[in-house]
Backbone as ProteinMPNN parsed JSONL, in Angstrom:
{"seq_chain_A": "MSKKNRRKTLQKKESFIKMGSFSIDDSKTYIIATIIMFHIVPLIFMAFGQVGKEMYAQAFYLSANVLFLSITGIIYGIKRGFDFKFPLFMSALAILSLMFYGNFAAGMMIVGPFVIGVAYFIWSYIATFLGGFLKKLFNL", "coords_chain_A": {"N_chain_A": [[0.829, -1.037, -0.084], [0.723, 2.341, -0.791], [1.891, 5.285, 0.369], [0.54, 7.354, 0.077], [-2.36, 6.202, -0.529], [-2.654, 5.2, 2.138], [-2.861, 7.398, 3.71], [-5.253, 8.476, 3.026], [-6.716, 6.475, 4.139], [-6.267, 6.469, 6.828], [-7.358, 9.118, 7.568], [-9.607, 11.221, 9.097], [-13.157, 10.559, 8.55], [-15.644, 12.92, 7.258], [-18.731, 13.858, 9.066], [-22.24, 12.907, 8.366], [-24.036, 15.108, 9.025], [-23.996, 18.452, 9.9], [-22.265, 19.501, 12.875], [-22.831, 21.392, 16.029], [-21.947, 23.48, 18.921], [-23.274, 23.93, 21.861], [-24.671, 26.781, 23.388], [-25.437, 28.9, 25.94], [-25.551, 31.613, 25.488], [-25.589, 32.118, 22.595], [-27.97, 30.65, 22.128], [-30.041, 32.327, 23.02], [-32.422, 33.413, 21.852], [-34.084, 31.581, 21.038], [-34.278, 29.977, 23.384], [-35.64, 32.088, 24.474], [-37.967, 32.303, 22.843], [-39.087, 29.655, 23.541], [-39.542, 29.822, 26.114], [-41.854, 31.735, 25.903], [-43.49, 30.047, 24.363], [-44.172, 27.967, 25.969], [-44.701, 28.665, 28.677], [-45.765, 31.273, 28.772], [-47.798, 31.57, 26.69], [-49.579, 29.357, 28.046], [-50.524, 30.364, 30.162], [-52.131, 32.611, 29.43], [-54.138, 30.903, 28.41], [-55.07, 29.765, 30.696], [-56.48, 31.706, 32.075], [-58.911, 31.885, 31.345], [-60.261, 30.131, 32.738], [-61.659, 26.949, 33.316], [-62.683, 26.171, 30.757], [-60.406, 27.475, 28.864], [-58.342, 25.908, 29.857], [-59.298, 23.417, 28.922], [-59.329, 23.894, 26.231], [-56.443, 24.671, 25.961], [-55.381, 22.18, 26.419], [-56.229, 20.47, 24.246], [-55.426, 22.088, 21.924], [-52.714, 22.383, 22.314], [-51.168, 20.377, 23.365], [-50.686, 18.223, 21.409], [-50.487, 19.334, 18.924], [-49.726, 22.349, 18.595], [-47.407, 22.663, 20.176], [-45.932, 20.62, 19.274], [-45.293, 21.377, 16.696], [-44.169, 24.035, 16.961], [-41.905, 22.926, 18.202], [-40.635, 21.578, 16.178], [-40.273, 23.497, 14.204], [-38.736, 25.276, 15.394], [-36.47, 23.771, 16.172], [-35.554, 22.743, 13.497], [-34.816, 25.28, 12.611], [-32.92, 26.06, 14.577], [-31.073, 23.945, 13.956], [-30.222, 24.23, 11.433], [-28.993, 27.1, 11.379], [-27.133, 26.746, 13.734], [-26.211, 24.241, 13.706], [-26.307, 20.665, 14.478], [-26.788, 19.701, 17.898], [-26.757, 17.853, 20.958], [-27.494, 18.955, 23.349], [-29.474, 20.966, 23.04], [-31.981, 19.977, 22.21], [-32.476, 18.445, 24.646], [-32.556, 20.787, 26.352], [-34.869, 21.946, 25.383], [-37.019, 20.028, 26.06], [-36.557, 19.928, 28.556], [-37.964, 22.37, 29.426], [-40.36, 22.057, 28.271], [-41.472, 19.781, 29.706], [-41.211, 21.017, 32.574], [-43.344, 23.094, 31.807], [-45.68, 21.376, 31.419], [-46.14, 20.124, 33.88], [-46.715, 22.292, 35.463], [-49.076, 23.507, 33.943], [-50.416, 21.333, 33.052], [-53.462, 19.127, 32.619], [-53.685, 16.524, 34.201], [-54.718, 13.578, 35.363], [-54.989, 12.419, 38.834], [-53.229, 10.174, 39.548], [-51.517, 10.161, 37.34], [-49.949, 12.363, 37.446], [-47.217, 12.889, 37.538], [-46.105, 10.984, 35.752], [-47.398, 11.555, 33.302], [-46.749, 14.052, 32.235], [-44.004, 13.384, 31.917], [-43.857, 11.443, 29.976], [-45.006, 12.618, 27.748], [-43.066, 14.702, 27.274], [-40.824, 12.997, 26.815], [-41.589, 12.148, 24.379], [-41.765, 14.887, 23.456], [-39.038, 15.358, 23.468], [-37.766, 13.484, 21.619], [-39.029, 14.376, 19.249], [-37.998, 17.164, 18.873], [-35.227, 16.62, 18.867], [-34.909, 14.925, 16.335], [-35.897, 17.102, 14.703], [-33.845, 18.849, 15.045], [-31.59, 17.324, 14.434], [-32.289, 16.846, 11.602], [-32.128, 19.864, 10.807], [-29.436, 19.956, 10.998], [-28.4, 18.343, 9.233], [-29.564, 19.322, 7.031], [-28.173, 21.797, 6.86], [-25.695, 20.799, 6.267], [-26.038, 19.575, 3.829], [-26.574, 21.636, 2.209], [-24.761, 23.274, 2.363], [-25.039, 25.502, 4.164]], "CA_chain_A": [[0.107, -0.076, -0.071], [1.31, 3.327, -1.095], [1.604, 6.102, 1.413], [-0.93, 8.301, -0.424], [-3.621, 5.588, -0.138], [-2.584, 4.823, 3.468], [-3.234, 8.623, 4.17], [-6.651, 8.481, 2.75], [-7.548, 5.533, 4.784], [-6.379, 7.102, 8.105], [-8.058, 10.494, 7.753], [-11.14, 11.105, 9.67], [-14.375, 10.904, 7.667], [-16.518, 13.776, 7.93], [-19.949, 13.027, 9.189], [-23.202, 13.608, 7.305], [-24.655, 16.292, 9.641], [-23.0, 19.694, 10.524], [-22.357, 19.468, 14.448], [-22.575, 22.652, 16.405], [-21.805, 23.56, 20.263], [-24.751, 24.744, 22.306], [-24.206, 27.828, 24.244], [-26.98, 29.838, 26.111], [-25.65, 33.178, 24.898], [-25.838, 32.068, 21.432], [-29.424, 30.45, 21.924], [-31.191, 32.933, 23.649], [-33.56, 33.688, 21.139], [-34.8, 30.149, 20.952], [-34.762, 29.928, 24.722], [-36.975, 32.982, 25.104], [-39.183, 31.791, 22.283], [-39.656, 28.598, 23.924], [-40.283, 30.074, 27.197], [-43.12, 32.315, 25.649], [-44.588, 29.298, 24.183], [-44.391, 26.872, 27.087], [-45.073, 29.088, 29.876], [-46.547, 32.643, 28.878], [-48.952, 31.115, 26.18], [-50.541, 28.512, 28.775], [-50.837, 31.358, 31.345], [-53.032, 33.118, 28.808], [-55.262, 30.14, 28.153], [-55.503, 29.489, 31.958], [-56.962, 33.006, 32.584], [-60.221, 31.662, 30.914], [-60.951, 28.962, 33.424], [-61.873, 25.521, 32.651], [-62.782, 26.401, 29.002], [-59.148, 27.484, 28.629], [-57.451, 24.555, 30.258], [-59.527, 22.59, 27.722], [-58.665, 24.521, 24.774], [-55.001, 24.496, 25.726], [-55.23, 20.558, 26.247], [-56.708, 20.217, 22.834], [-54.701, 22.521, 20.83], [-51.165, 22.463, 22.301], [-50.371, 18.98, 23.789], [-50.477, 17.18, 20.433], [-50.384, 20.025, 17.695], [-48.914, 23.473, 18.546], [-46.283, 22.163, 20.678], [-44.994, 19.635, 18.437], [-45.006, 22.245, 15.552], [-43.028, 24.711, 17.378], [-40.532, 22.133, 18.701], [-40.177, 21.231, 14.824], [-40.066, 24.683, 13.334], [-37.444, 25.697, 16.164], [-35.171, 22.648, 15.878], [-34.842, 22.79, 12.342], [-34.11, 26.451, 12.326], [-31.567, 25.965, 15.108], [-30.034, 23.145, 13.209], [-29.639, 25.17, 10.132], [-28.279, 27.971, 11.954], [-26.141, 26.512, 14.634], [-25.519, 22.96, 13.464], [-26.743, 19.713, 15.37], [-26.085, 19.483, 19.139], [-27.413, 16.831, 21.492], [-27.793, 19.837, 24.327], [-30.678, 21.625, 22.751], [-33.226, 19.318, 22.206], [-32.674, 18.328, 26.056], [-33.041, 21.733, 27.004], [-36.063, 22.179, 25.027], [-37.76, 19.045, 26.485], [-36.708, 19.961, 29.993], [-38.786, 23.324, 29.568], [-41.755, 21.582, 28.07], [-41.749, 19.044, 31.016], [-41.759, 21.845, 33.532], [-44.716, 23.548, 31.531], [-46.823, 20.329, 31.532], [-46.302, 19.646, 35.159], [-47.393, 23.502, 35.803], [-50.299, 23.68, 33.459], [-51.18, 20.046, 32.431], [-54.765, 18.742, 33.155], [-53.721, 15.37, 34.341], [-55.499, 12.691, 36.669], [-54.154, 12.23, 39.929], [-52.245, 9.127, 39.302], [-50.743, 10.573, 36.16], [-49.669, 13.893, 37.455], [-45.6, 12.71, 37.08], [-45.866, 10.127, 34.721], [-48.051, 12.037, 32.254], [-45.702, 14.956, 31.692], [-42.759, 12.747, 31.542], [-44.08, 10.609, 28.932], [-44.855, 13.825, 26.735], [-41.716, 15.312, 27.635], [-39.94, 12.291, 26.352], [-42.05, 12.331, 23.024], [-41.129, 16.106, 22.648], [-37.433, 15.524, 23.211], [-37.486, 12.761, 20.573], [-39.525, 15.209, 18.227], [-37.083, 18.005, 19.087], [-33.996, 15.739, 18.479], [-35.293, 14.573, 15.03], [-35.997, 18.284, 14.154], [-32.383, 19.428, 15.186], [-30.762, 16.439, 13.509], [-32.742, 17.465, 10.216], [-31.532, 21.131, 10.467], [-28.139, 20.143, 11.019], [-28.381, 17.711, 7.939], [-29.991, 20.396, 5.856], [-27.135, 22.849, 6.824], [-24.467, 20.123, 5.849], [-26.556, 19.175, 2.692], [-26.879, 22.761, 1.328], [-23.744, 24.269, 2.56], [-25.462, 26.918, 4.82]], "C_chain_A": [[0.762, 1.32, 0.053], [0.908, 4.388, 0.2], [0.728, 6.894, 1.133], [-2.088, 7.495, 0.055], [-3.726, 5.477, 1.241], [-3.075, 6.192, 4.138], [-4.586, 8.803, 4.346], [-7.503, 7.762, 3.546], [-7.559, 5.983, 6.344], [-6.815, 8.255, 8.528], [-9.036, 10.2, 8.288], [-11.988, 11.415, 8.644], [-14.965, 11.961, 8.261], [-17.978, 13.111, 8.14], [-21.097, 13.982, 7.977], [-24.105, 14.674, 7.782], [-23.878, 17.325, 10.13], [-23.57, 19.416, 12.077], [-22.164, 21.071, 14.897], [-22.161, 22.381, 17.911], [-22.902, 24.389, 20.758], [-24.051, 25.537, 23.319], [-25.351, 28.538, 24.683], [-26.647, 31.19, 25.743], [-25.765, 32.993, 23.674], [-27.17, 31.391, 21.188], [-30.285, 31.224, 22.672], [-32.164, 33.404, 23.134], [-34.595, 32.666, 21.059], [-35.171, 29.884, 22.384], [-35.845, 31.027, 25.126], [-38.159, 32.513, 24.311], [-39.841, 30.637, 23.209], [-40.167, 28.817, 25.376], [-41.597, 30.526, 27.322], [-44.054, 30.929, 25.157], [-45.039, 28.231, 25.035], [-44.998, 27.49, 28.108], [-45.752, 30.621, 29.838], [-47.639, 32.193, 27.696], [-50.183, 30.544, 27.084], [-51.07, 29.499, 29.728], [-52.173, 32.258, 30.839], [-54.24, 32.38, 28.899], [-55.91, 29.963, 29.754], [-56.328, 30.462, 32.566], [-58.53, 32.742, 32.133], [-60.891, 30.355, 31.589], [-60.57, 27.7, 32.902], [-61.913, 25.309, 31.17], [-61.308, 26.47, 28.405], [-58.341, 26.376, 28.94], [-58.001, 23.363, 29.22], [-58.969, 22.684, 26.58], [-57.163, 24.349, 24.708], [-54.695, 22.947, 25.48], [-55.337, 20.217, 24.879], [-55.674, 20.632, 21.823], [-53.259, 22.615, 21.049], [-50.456, 21.19, 22.841], [-49.82, 18.449, 22.711], [-50.062, 18.159, 19.02], [-49.452, 21.22, 17.842], [-47.626, 23.289, 19.017], [-45.125, 21.691, 19.648], [-44.453, 20.532, 17.291], [-44.257, 23.176, 15.71], [-41.704, 24.087, 17.563], [-39.715, 21.784, 17.137], [-39.699, 22.466, 14.062], [-38.465, 25.01, 14.191], [-36.166, 24.766, 16.014], [-34.469, 22.76, 14.736], [-34.256, 24.47, 12.083], [-32.725, 26.621, 13.32], [-30.623, 25.162, 14.45], [-29.38, 23.682, 11.969], [-28.695, 26.423, 10.404], [-26.89, 27.618, 12.728], [-25.393, 24.961, 14.405], [-26.28, 22.181, 14.48], [-25.794, 19.838, 17.019], [-26.93, 18.584, 19.997], [-28.083, 17.65, 22.758], [-29.098, 20.247, 24.134], [-31.744, 21.079, 22.78], [-33.492, 18.931, 23.945], [-33.032, 19.495, 26.843], [-34.389, 22.149, 26.912], [-37.062, 21.394, 25.461], [-37.743, 19.672, 28.053], [-37.636, 21.399, 30.231], [-40.214, 22.748, 29.366], [-42.353, 20.732, 29.153], [-42.208, 19.835, 32.113], [-43.196, 22.439, 33.298], [-45.762, 22.611, 31.576], [-47.009, 20.024, 32.903], [-47.102, 21.019, 35.695], [-48.778, 23.501, 35.269], [-51.041, 22.358, 32.75], [-52.291, 19.635, 33.222], [-54.831, 17.416, 33.253], [-54.262, 14.772, 35.493], [-54.465, 12.789, 37.616], [-52.91, 11.502, 39.82], [-51.58, 9.469, 38.037], [-50.21, 11.99, 36.188], [-48.061, 14.015, 37.624], [-45.296, 11.959, 35.929], [-46.41, 10.692, 33.263], [-47.166, 12.991, 31.581], [-44.432, 14.486, 31.246], [-42.697, 12.069, 30.306], [-44.464, 11.836, 27.54], [-43.968, 14.065, 26.553], [-40.864, 14.457, 26.722], [-40.168, 12.414, 24.883], [-41.441, 13.813, 22.455], [-39.559, 16.085, 22.535], [-37.156, 14.58, 21.928], [-37.895, 13.587, 19.231], [-38.388, 16.265, 17.852], [-35.712, 17.511, 18.497], [-34.268, 15.366, 16.931], [-35.103, 15.822, 14.158], [-34.539, 18.728, 13.961], [-31.489, 18.705, 14.302], [-31.066, 17.036, 11.9], [-32.227, 18.771, 9.791], [-30.211, 21.024, 10.216], [-27.729, 19.316, 9.402], [-28.661, 18.562, 6.979], [-28.766, 21.299, 5.461], [-26.124, 22.022, 5.962], [-24.82, 19.881, 4.083], [-26.468, 20.61, 1.489], [-25.6, 23.775, 1.642], [-23.996, 25.551, 3.395], [-24.451, 27.369, 5.8]], "O_chain_A": [[1.405, 1.479, 1.091], [-0.131, 4.314, 0.857], [-0.011, 7.224, 2.06], [-2.799, 7.953, 0.949], [-4.855, 5.636, 1.705], [-3.726, 6.058, 5.174], [-5.129, 9.164, 5.39], [-8.677, 8.066, 3.762], [-8.575, 5.911, 7.036], [-6.743, 8.549, 9.721], [-9.529, 9.08, 8.153], [-11.757, 12.349, 7.875], [-14.95, 12.124, 9.481], [-18.355, 12.093, 7.559], [-20.991, 14.966, 7.244], [-24.923, 15.146, 6.992], [-22.971, 16.981, 10.888], [-24.724, 19.204, 12.45], [-21.48, 21.859, 14.244], [-22.014, 21.206, 18.247], [-23.364, 25.367, 20.171], [-23.087, 25.149, 23.98], [-26.241, 28.801, 23.873], [-27.597, 31.97, 25.693], [-26.239, 34.05, 23.257], [-27.598, 31.502, 20.039], [-31.362, 30.714, 22.983], [-32.977, 33.92, 23.901], [-35.802, 32.904, 21.02], [-36.338, 29.575, 22.623], [-36.738, 30.844, 25.953], [-39.237, 32.316, 24.872], [-41.017, 30.721, 23.564], [-41.079, 28.125, 25.828], [-42.403, 30.19, 28.189], [-45.212, 30.802, 25.557], [-46.115, 27.654, 24.88], [-45.959, 26.873, 28.567], [-46.232, 31.082, 30.874], [-48.695, 32.738, 28.016], [-51.346, 30.945, 27.036], [-52.242, 29.326, 30.064], [-53.081, 32.572, 31.608], [-55.274, 32.888, 29.334], [-57.124, 30.029, 29.947], [-56.925, 30.132, 33.591], [-59.367, 33.482, 32.648], [-61.816, 29.701, 31.106], [-59.562, 27.386, 32.27], [-61.301, 24.453, 30.531], [-60.972, 25.647, 27.553], [-57.601, 25.961, 28.049], [-57.238, 22.506, 28.775], [-58.283, 21.851, 25.986], [-56.605, 23.969, 23.679], [-53.961, 22.52, 24.588], [-54.389, 19.611, 24.38], [-55.129, 19.856, 21.038], [-52.54, 22.902, 20.092], [-49.239, 21.047, 22.726], [-48.629, 18.14, 22.747], [-49.354, 17.663, 18.144], [-48.383, 21.153, 17.237], [-46.689, 23.717, 18.343], [-44.01, 22.115, 19.341], [-43.271, 20.444, 16.959], [-43.512, 23.432, 14.764], [-40.631, 24.562, 17.191], [-38.494, 21.744, 16.991], [-38.726, 22.368, 13.315], [-37.353, 24.97, 13.666], [-35.029, 25.162, 15.757], [-33.244, 22.857, 14.657], [-33.287, 24.69, 11.357], [-31.693, 27.177, 12.943], [-29.458, 25.54, 14.33], [-28.203, 23.548, 11.632], [-27.738, 26.672, 9.67], [-25.794, 28.088, 12.424], [-24.289, 24.631, 14.837], [-26.898, 22.812, 15.338], [-24.588, 20.002, 17.2], [-28.096, 18.61, 19.605], [-29.109, 17.175, 23.243], [-29.927, 19.941, 24.992], [-32.641, 21.644, 23.407], [-34.599, 19.123, 24.448], [-33.703, 19.376, 27.868], [-35.059, 22.586, 27.848], [-38.175, 21.903, 25.333], [-38.792, 19.868, 28.667], [-38.052, 21.501, 31.385], [-41.114, 22.941, 30.183], [-43.522, 20.873, 29.512], [-43.292, 19.611, 32.652], [-44.085, 22.402, 34.149], [-46.875, 23.088, 31.798], [-48.136, 19.618, 33.186], [-48.125, 20.823, 36.352], [-49.691, 23.495, 36.095], [-52.048, 22.421, 32.045], [-52.204, 19.734, 34.446], [-55.732, 16.836, 32.648], [-54.286, 15.383, 36.561], [-53.311, 13.142, 37.376], [-51.787, 11.988, 39.948], [-50.833, 8.525, 37.779], [-50.049, 12.682, 35.183], [-47.589, 15.132, 37.834], [-44.349, 12.231, 35.19], [-45.899, 10.308, 32.211], [-46.83, 12.779, 30.416], [-43.806, 15.04, 30.343], [-41.68, 12.06, 29.613], [-44.028, 11.626, 26.408], [-43.604, 13.712, 25.431], [-40.186, 15.038, 25.874], [-39.24, 12.717, 24.132], [-40.837, 13.958, 21.392], [-38.932, 16.691, 21.665], [-36.259, 14.971, 21.18], [-37.188, 13.492, 18.228], [-37.892, 16.276, 16.725], [-35.2, 18.173, 17.593], [-33.311, 15.807, 16.294], [-34.404, 15.816, 13.145], [-34.085, 18.947, 12.838], [-30.728, 19.278, 13.522], [-30.213, 17.558, 11.182], [-31.89, 18.939, 8.619], [-29.675, 21.763, 9.39], [-26.873, 19.736, 8.624], [-27.932, 18.548, 5.987], [-28.371, 21.552, 4.323], [-25.712, 22.562, 4.936], [-23.947, 20.005, 3.224], [-26.335, 20.539, 0.267], [-25.533, 24.914, 1.18], [-23.25, 26.527, 3.316], [-24.605, 28.432, 6.402]]}, "name": "protein", "num_of_chains": 1, "seq": "MSKKNRRKTLQKKESFIKMGSFSIDDSKTYIIATIIMFHIVPLIFMAFGQVGKEMYAQAFYLSANVLFLSITGIIYGIKRGFDFKFPLFMSALAILSLMFYGNFAAGMMIVGPFVIGVAYFIWSYIATFLGGFLKKLFNL"}
């Protein structure tokens, strides 16, 4: 084997997604948007009493929150690259919001938000991964 071929095989191969590093300072916009979506918007719904709680449960648990996580995850991935800490941070804020504003039965008060939070984490992870892949694919 010639030295030229050997060098090519020893070189580290580049990953197929663009990796980034998570920094609170660089992610302030995303964190503020997440706090507004998961903590301020539910407060507005809770001001309307039981009807507001039911509207929040129907509109946000499975549709608006997932859409928000998808959009912010893809945008973050495109701008900053993929990082494992960002989806974890987003899902932690979501779990706290679900514990505060969730309308769960007495036995499901801890398990319910945790299960939905894990689903949010997986969804946010996939969206951030997709954003990092798009960044790499289109050299953004």
